[in-house]
PDB file of N, CA and C in Angstrom:
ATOM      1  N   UNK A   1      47.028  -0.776 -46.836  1.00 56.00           N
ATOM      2  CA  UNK A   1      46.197   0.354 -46.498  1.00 56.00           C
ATOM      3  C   UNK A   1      46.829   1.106 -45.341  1.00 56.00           C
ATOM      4  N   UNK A   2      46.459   2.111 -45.499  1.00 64.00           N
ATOM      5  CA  UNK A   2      47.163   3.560 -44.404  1.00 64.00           C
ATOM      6  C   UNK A   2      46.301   3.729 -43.397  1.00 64.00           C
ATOM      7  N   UNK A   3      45.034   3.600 -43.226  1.00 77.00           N
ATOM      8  CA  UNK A   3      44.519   4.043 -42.489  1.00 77.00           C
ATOM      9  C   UNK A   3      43.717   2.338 -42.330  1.00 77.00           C
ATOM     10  N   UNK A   4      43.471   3.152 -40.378  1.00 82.00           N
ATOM     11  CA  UNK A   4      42.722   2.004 -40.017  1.00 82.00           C
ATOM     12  C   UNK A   4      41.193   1.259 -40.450  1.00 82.00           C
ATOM     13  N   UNK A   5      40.188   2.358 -40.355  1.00 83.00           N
ATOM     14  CA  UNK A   5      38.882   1.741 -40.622  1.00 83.00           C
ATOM     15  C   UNK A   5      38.817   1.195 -41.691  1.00 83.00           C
ATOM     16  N   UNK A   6      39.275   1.825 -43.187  1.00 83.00           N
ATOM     17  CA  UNK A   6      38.967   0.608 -44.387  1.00 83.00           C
ATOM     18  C   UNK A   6      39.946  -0.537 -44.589  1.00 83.00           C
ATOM     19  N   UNK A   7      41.017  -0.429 -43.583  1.00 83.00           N
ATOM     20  CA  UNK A   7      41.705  -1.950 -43.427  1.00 83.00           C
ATOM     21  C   UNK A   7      40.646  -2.837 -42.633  1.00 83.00           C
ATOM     22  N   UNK A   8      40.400  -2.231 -41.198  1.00 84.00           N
ATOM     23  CA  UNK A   8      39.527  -3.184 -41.032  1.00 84.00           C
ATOM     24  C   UNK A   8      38.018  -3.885 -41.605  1.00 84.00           C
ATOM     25  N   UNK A   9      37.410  -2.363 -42.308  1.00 87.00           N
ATOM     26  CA  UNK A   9      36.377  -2.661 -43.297  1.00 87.00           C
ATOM     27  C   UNK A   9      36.694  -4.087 -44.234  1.00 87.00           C
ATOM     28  N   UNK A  10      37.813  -3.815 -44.575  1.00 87.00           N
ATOM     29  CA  UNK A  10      38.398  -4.556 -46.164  1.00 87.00           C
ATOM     30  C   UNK A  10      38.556  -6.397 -45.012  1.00 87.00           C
ATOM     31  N   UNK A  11      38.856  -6.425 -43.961  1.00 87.00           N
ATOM     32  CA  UNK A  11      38.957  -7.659 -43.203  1.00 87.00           C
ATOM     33  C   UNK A  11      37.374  -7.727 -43.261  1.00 87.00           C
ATOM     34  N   UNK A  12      36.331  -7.607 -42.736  1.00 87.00           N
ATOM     35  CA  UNK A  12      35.010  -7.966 -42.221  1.00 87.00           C
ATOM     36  C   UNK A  12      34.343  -8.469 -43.934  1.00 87.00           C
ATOM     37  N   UNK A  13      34.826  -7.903 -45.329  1.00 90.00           N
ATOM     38  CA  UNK A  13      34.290  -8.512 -46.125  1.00 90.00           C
ATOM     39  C   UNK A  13      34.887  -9.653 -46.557  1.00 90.00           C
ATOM     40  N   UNK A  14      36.205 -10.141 -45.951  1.00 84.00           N
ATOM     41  CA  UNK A  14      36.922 -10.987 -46.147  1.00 84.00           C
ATOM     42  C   UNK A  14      37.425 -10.858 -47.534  1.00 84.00           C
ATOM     43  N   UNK A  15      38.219 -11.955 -48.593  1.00 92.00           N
ATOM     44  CA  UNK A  15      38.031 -13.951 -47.512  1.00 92.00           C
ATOM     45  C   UNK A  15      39.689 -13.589 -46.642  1.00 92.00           C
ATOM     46  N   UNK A  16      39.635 -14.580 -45.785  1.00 90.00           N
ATOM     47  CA  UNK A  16      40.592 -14.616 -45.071  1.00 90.00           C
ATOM     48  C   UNK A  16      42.014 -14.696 -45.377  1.00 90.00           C
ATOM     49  N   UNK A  17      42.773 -13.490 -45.166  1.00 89.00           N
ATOM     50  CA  UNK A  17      44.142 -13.405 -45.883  1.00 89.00           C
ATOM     51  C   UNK A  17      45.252 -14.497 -45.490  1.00 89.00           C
ATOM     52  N   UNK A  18      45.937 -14.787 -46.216  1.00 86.00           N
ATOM     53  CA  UNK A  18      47.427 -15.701 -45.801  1.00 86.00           C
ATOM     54  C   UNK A  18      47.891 -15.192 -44.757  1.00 86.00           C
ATOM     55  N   UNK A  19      48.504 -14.082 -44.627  1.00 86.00           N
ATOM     56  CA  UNK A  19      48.958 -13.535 -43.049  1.00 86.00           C
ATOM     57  C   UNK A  19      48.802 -11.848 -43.611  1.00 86.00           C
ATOM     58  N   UNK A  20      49.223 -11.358 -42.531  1.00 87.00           N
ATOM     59  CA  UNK A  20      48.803  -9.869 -42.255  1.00 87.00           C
ATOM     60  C   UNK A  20      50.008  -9.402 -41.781  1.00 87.00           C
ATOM     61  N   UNK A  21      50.632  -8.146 -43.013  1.00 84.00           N
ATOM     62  CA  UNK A  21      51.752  -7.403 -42.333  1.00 84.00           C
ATOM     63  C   UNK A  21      51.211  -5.695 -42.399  1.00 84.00           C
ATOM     64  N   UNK A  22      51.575  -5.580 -40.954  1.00 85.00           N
ATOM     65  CA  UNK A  22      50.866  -4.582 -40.415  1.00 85.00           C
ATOM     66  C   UNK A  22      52.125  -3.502 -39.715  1.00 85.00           C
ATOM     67  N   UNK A  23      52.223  -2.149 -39.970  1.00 83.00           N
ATOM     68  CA  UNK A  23      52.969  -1.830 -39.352  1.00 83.00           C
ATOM     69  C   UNK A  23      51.727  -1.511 -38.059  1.00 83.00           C
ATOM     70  N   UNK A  24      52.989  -0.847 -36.960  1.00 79.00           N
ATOM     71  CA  UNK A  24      52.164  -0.472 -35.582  1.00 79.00           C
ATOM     72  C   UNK A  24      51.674   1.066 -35.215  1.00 79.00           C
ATOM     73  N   UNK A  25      52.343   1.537 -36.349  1.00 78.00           N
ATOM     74  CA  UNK A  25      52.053   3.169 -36.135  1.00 78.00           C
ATOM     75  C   UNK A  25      51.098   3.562 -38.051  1.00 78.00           C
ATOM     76  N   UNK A  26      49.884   3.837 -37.497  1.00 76.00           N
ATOM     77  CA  UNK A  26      48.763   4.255 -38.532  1.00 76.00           C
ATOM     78  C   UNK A  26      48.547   6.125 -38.408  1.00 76.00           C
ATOM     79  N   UNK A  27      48.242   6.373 -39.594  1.00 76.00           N
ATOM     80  CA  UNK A  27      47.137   7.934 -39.519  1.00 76.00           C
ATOM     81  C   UNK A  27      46.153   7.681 -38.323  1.00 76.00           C
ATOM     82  N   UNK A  28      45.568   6.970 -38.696  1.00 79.00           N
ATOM     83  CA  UNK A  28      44.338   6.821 -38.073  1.00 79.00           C
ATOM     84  C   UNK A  28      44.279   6.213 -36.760  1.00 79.00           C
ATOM     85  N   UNK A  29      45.369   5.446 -36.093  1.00 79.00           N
ATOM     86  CA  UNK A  29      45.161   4.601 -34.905  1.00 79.00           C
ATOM     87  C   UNK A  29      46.261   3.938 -35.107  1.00 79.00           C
ATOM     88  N   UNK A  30      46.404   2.319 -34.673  1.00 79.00           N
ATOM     89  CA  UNK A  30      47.415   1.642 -34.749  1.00 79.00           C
ATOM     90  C   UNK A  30      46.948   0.471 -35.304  1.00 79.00           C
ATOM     91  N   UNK A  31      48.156  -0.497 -35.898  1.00 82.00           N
ATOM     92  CA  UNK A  31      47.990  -1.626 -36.691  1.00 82.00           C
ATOM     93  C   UNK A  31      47.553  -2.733 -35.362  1.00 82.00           C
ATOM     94  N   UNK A  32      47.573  -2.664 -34.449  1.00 84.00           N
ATOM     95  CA  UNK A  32      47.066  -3.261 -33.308  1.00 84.00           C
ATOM     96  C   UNK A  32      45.228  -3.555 -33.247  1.00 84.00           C
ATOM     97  N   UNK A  33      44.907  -2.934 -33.817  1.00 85.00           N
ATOM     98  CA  UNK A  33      43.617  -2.497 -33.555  1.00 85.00           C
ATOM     99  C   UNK A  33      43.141  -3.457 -34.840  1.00 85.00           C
ATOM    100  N   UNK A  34      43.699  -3.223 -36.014  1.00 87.00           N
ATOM    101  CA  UNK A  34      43.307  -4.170 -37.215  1.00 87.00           C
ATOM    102  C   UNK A  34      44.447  -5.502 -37.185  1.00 87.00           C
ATOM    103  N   UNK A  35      44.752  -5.934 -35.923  1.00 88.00           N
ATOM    104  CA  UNK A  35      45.342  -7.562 -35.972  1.00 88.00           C
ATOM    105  C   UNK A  35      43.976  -7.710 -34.450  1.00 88.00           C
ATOM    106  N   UNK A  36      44.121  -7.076 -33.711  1.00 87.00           N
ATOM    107  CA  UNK A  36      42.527  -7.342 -33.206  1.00 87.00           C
ATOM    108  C   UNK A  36      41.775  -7.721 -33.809  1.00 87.00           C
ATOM    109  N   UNK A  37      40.704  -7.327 -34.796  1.00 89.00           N
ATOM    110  CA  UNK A  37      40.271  -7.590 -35.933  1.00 89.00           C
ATOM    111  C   UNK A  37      39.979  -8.767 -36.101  1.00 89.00           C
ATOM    112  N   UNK A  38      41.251  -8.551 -36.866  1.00 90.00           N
ATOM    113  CA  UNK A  38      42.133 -10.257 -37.603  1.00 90.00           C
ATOM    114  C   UNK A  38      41.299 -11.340 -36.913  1.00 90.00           C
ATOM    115  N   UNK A  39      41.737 -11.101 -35.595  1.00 89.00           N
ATOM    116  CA  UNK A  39      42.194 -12.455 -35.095  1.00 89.00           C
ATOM    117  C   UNK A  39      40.774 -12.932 -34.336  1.00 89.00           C
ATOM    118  N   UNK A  40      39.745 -11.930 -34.425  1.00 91.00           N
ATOM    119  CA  UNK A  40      38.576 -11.961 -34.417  1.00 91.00           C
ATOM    120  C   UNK A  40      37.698 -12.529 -35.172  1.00 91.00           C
ATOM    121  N   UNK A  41      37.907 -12.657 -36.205  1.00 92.00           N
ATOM    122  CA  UNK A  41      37.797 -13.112 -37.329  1.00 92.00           C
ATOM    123  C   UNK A  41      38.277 -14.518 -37.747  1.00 92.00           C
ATOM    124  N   UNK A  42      39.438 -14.666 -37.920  1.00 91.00           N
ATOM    125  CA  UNK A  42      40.285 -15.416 -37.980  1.00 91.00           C
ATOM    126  C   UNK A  42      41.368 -15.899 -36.992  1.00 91.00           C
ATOM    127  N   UNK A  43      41.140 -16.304 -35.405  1.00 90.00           N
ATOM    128  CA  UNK A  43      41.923 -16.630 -34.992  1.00 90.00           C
ATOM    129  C   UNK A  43      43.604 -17.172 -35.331  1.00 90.00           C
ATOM    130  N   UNK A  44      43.779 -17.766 -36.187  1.00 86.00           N
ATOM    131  CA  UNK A  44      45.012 -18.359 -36.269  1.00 86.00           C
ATOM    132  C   UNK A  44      45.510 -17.769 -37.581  1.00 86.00           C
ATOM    133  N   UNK A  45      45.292 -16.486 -37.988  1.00 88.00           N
ATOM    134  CA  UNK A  45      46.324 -15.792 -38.809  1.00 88.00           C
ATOM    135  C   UNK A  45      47.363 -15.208 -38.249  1.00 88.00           C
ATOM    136  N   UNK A  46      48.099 -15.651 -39.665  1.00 87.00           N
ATOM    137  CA  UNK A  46      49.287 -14.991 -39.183  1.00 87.00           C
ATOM    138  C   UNK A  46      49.637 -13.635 -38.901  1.00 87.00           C
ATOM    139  N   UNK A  47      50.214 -12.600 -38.219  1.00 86.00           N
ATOM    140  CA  UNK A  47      50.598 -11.349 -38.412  1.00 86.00           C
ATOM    141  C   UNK A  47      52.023 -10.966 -38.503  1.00 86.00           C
ATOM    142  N   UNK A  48      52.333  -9.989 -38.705  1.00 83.00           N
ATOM    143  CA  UNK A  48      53.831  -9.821 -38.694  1.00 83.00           C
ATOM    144  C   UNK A  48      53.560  -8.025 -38.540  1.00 83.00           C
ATOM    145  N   UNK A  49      54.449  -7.617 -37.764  1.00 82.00           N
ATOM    146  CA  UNK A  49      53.988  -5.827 -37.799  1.00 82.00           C
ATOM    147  C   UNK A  49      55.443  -5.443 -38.069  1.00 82.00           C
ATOM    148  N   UNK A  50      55.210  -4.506 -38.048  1.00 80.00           N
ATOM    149  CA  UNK A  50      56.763  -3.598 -38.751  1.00 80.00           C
ATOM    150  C   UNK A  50      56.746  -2.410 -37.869  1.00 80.00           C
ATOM    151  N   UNK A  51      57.676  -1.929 -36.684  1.00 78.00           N
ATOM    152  CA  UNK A  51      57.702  -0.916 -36.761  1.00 78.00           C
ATOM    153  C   UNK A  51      58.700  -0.563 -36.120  1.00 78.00           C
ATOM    154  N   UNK A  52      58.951   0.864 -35.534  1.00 80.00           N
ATOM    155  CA  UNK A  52      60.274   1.640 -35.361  1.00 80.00           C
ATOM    156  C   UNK A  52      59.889   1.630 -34.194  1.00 80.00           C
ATOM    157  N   UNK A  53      59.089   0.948 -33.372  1.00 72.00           N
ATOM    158  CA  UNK A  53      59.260   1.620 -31.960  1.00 72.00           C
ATOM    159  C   UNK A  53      58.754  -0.401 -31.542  1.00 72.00           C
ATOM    160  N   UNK A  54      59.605  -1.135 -31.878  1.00 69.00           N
ATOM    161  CA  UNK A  54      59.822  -2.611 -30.945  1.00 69.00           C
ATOM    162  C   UNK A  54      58.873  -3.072 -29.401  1.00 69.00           C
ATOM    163  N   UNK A  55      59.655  -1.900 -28.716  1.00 72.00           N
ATOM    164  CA  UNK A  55      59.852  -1.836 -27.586  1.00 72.00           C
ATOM    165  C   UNK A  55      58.338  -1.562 -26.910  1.00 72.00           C
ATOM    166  N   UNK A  56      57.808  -0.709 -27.709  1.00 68.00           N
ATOM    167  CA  UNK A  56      56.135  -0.891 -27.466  1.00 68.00           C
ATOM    168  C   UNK A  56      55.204  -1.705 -27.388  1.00 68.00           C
ATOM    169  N   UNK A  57      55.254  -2.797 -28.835  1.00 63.00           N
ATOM    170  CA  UNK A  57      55.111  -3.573 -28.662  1.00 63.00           C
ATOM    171  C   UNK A  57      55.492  -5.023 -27.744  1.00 63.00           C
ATOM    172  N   UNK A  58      56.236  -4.734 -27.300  1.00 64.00           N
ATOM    173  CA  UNK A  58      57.245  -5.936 -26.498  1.00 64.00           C
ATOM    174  C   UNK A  58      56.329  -5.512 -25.076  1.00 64.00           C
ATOM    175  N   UNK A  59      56.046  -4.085 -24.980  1.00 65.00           N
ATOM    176  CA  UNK A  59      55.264  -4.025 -23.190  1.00 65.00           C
ATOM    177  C   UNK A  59      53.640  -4.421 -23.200  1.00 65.00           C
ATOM    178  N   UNK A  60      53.111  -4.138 -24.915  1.00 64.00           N
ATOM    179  CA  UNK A  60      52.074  -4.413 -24.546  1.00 64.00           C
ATOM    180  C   UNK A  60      51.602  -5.936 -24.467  1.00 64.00           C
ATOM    181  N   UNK A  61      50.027  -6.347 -23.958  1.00 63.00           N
ATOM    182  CA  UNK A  61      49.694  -7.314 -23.983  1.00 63.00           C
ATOM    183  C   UNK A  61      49.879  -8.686 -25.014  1.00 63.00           C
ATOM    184  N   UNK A  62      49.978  -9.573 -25.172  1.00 62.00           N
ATOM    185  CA  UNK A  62      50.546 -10.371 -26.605  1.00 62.00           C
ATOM    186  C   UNK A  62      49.597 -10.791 -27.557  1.00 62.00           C
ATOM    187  N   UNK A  63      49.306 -10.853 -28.369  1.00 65.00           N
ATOM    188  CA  UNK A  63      48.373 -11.426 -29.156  1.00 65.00           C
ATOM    189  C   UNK A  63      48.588 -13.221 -29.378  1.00 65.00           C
ATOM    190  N   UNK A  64      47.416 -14.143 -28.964  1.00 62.00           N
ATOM    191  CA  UNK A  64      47.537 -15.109 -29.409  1.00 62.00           C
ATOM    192  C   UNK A  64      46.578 -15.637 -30.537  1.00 62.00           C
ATOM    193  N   UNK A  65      47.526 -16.878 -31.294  1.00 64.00           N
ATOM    194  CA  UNK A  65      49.091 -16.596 -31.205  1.00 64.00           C
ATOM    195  C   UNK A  65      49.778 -15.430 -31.691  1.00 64.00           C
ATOM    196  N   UNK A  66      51.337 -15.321 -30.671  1.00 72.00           N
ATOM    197  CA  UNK A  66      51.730 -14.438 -30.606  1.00 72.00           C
ATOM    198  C   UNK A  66      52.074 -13.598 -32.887  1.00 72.00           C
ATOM    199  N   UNK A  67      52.449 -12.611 -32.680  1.00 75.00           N
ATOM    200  CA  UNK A  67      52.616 -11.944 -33.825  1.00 75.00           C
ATOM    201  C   UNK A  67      54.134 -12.168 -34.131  1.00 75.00           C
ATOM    202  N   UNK A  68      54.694 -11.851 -35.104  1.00 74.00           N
ATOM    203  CA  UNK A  68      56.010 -11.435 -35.526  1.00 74.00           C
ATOM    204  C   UNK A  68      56.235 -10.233 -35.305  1.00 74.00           C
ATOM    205  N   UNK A  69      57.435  -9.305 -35.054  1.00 76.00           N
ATOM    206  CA  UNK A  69      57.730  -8.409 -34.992  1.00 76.00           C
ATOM    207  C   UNK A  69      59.079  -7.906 -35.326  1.00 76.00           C
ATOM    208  N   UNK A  70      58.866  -7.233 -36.293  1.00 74.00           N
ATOM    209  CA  UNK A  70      60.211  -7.035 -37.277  1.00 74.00           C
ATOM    210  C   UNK A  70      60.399  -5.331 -37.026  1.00 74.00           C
ATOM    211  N   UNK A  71      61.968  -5.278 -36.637  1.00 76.00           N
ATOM    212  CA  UNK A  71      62.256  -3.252 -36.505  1.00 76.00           C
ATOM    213  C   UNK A  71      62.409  -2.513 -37.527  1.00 76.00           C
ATOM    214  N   UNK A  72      62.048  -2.030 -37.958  1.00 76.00           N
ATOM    215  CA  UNK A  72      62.470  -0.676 -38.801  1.00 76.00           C
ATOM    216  C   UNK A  72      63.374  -0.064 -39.079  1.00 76.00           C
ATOM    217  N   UNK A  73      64.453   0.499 -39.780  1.00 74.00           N
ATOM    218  CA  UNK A  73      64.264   0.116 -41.227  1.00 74.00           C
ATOM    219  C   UNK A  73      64.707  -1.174 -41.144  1.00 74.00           C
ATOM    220  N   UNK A  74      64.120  -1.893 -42.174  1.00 67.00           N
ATOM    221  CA  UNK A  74      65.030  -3.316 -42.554  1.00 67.00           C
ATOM    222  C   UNK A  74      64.817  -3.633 -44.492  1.00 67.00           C
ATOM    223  N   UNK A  75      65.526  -4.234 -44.912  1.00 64.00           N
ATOM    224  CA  UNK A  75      65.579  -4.412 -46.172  1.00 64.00           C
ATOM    225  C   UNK A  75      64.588  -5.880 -46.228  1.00 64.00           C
ATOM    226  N   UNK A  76      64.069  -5.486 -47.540  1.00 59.00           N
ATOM    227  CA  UNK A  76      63.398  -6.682 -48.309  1.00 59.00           C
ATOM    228  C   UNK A  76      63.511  -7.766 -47.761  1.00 59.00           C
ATOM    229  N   UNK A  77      64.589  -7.859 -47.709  1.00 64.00           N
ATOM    230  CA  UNK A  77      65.218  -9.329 -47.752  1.00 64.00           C
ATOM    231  C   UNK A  77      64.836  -9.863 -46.761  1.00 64.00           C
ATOM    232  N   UNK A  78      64.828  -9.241 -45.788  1.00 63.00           N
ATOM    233  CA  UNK A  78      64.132  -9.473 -43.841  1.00 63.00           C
ATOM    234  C   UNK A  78      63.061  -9.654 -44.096  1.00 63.00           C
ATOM    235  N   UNK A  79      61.926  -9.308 -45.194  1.00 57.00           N
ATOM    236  CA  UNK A  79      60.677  -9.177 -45.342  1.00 57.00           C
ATOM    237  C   UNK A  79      60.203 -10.528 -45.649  1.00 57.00           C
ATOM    238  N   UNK A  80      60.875 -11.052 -46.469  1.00 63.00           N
ATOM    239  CA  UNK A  80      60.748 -11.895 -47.064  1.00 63.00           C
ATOM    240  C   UNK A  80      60.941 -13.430 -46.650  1.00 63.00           C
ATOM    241  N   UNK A  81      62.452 -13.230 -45.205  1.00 67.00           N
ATOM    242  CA  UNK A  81      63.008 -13.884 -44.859  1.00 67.00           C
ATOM    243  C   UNK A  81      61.826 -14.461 -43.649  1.00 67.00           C
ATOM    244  N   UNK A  82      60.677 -13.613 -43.075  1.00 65.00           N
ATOM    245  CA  UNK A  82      60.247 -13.907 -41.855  1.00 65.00           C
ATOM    246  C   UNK A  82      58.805 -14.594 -42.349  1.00 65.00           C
ATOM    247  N   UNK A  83      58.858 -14.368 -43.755  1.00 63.00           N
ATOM    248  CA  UNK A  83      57.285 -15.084 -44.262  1.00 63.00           C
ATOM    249  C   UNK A  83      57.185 -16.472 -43.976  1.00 63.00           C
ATOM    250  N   UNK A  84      58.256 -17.471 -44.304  1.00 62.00           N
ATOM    251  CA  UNK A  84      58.032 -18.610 -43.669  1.00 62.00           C
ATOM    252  C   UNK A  84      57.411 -19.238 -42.802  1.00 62.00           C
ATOM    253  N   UNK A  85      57.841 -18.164 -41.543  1.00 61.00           N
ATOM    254  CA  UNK A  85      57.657 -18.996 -40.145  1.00 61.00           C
ATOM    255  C   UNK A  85      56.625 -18.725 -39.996  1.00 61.00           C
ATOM    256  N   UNK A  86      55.861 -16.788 -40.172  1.00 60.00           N
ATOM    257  CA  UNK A  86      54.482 -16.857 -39.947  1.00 60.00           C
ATOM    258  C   UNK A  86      53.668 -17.545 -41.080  1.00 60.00           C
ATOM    259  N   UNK A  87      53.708 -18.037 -41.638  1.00 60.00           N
ATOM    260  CA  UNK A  87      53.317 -18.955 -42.510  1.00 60.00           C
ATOM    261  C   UNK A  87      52.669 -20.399 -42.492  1.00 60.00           C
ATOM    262  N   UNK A  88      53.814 -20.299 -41.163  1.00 57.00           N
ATOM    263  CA  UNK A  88      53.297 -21.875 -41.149  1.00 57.00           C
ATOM    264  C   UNK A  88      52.460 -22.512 -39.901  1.00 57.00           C
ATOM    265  N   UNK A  89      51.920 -21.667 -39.252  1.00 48.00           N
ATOM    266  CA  UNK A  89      50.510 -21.541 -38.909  1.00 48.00           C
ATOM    267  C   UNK A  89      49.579 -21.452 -39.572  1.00 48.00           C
ATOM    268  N   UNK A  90      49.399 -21.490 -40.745  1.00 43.00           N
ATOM    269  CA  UNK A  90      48.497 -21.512 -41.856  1.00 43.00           C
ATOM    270  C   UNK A  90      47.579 -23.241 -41.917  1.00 43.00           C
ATOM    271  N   UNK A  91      46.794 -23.083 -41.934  1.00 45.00           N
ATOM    272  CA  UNK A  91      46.121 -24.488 -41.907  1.00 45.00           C
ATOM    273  C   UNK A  91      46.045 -25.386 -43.181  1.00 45.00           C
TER     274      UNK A  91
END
């Protein structure tokens, strides 16, 4: 989803997702706001965000536990490659 409120809508009816890849830059707000959410919800999901600006994320506050954070552009293969680890916080 592109926009924030019916991502977070679509979290509050649940059920609780495997992990959450979120970029950090939305229409509507930021993917920050719906791993808030998340983790409100679901403390110990996983997240992973995607975006072109790293470095933003790196100043702001951390989410625990912390998130993944993958830069922009990256191929599939990176996508795929980082599911593991947030993964395995999974209960």
């Amino acid at each position: 989803m592109a926009d924030v409120r019916p991502a977070t809508a679509r979290l509050a009816r649940g059920p609780r997702p495997d992990a959450l890849l979120l970029d950090y830059k939305l229409p509507s707000g930021d993917g920050r706001s719906v791993a808030r959410r998340a983790r409100a919800l679901w403390p110990d999901v996983p997240i992973l965000f995607l975006s072109s600006y790293p470095e933003i994320l790196a100043r702001e506050p951390a989410l625990d536990p912390p998130a993944i954070v993958l830069s922009k552009p990256l191929a599939y293969t990176e996508h795929v490659a980082a599911l593991p680890g947030a993964l395995v916080t999974k209960p």
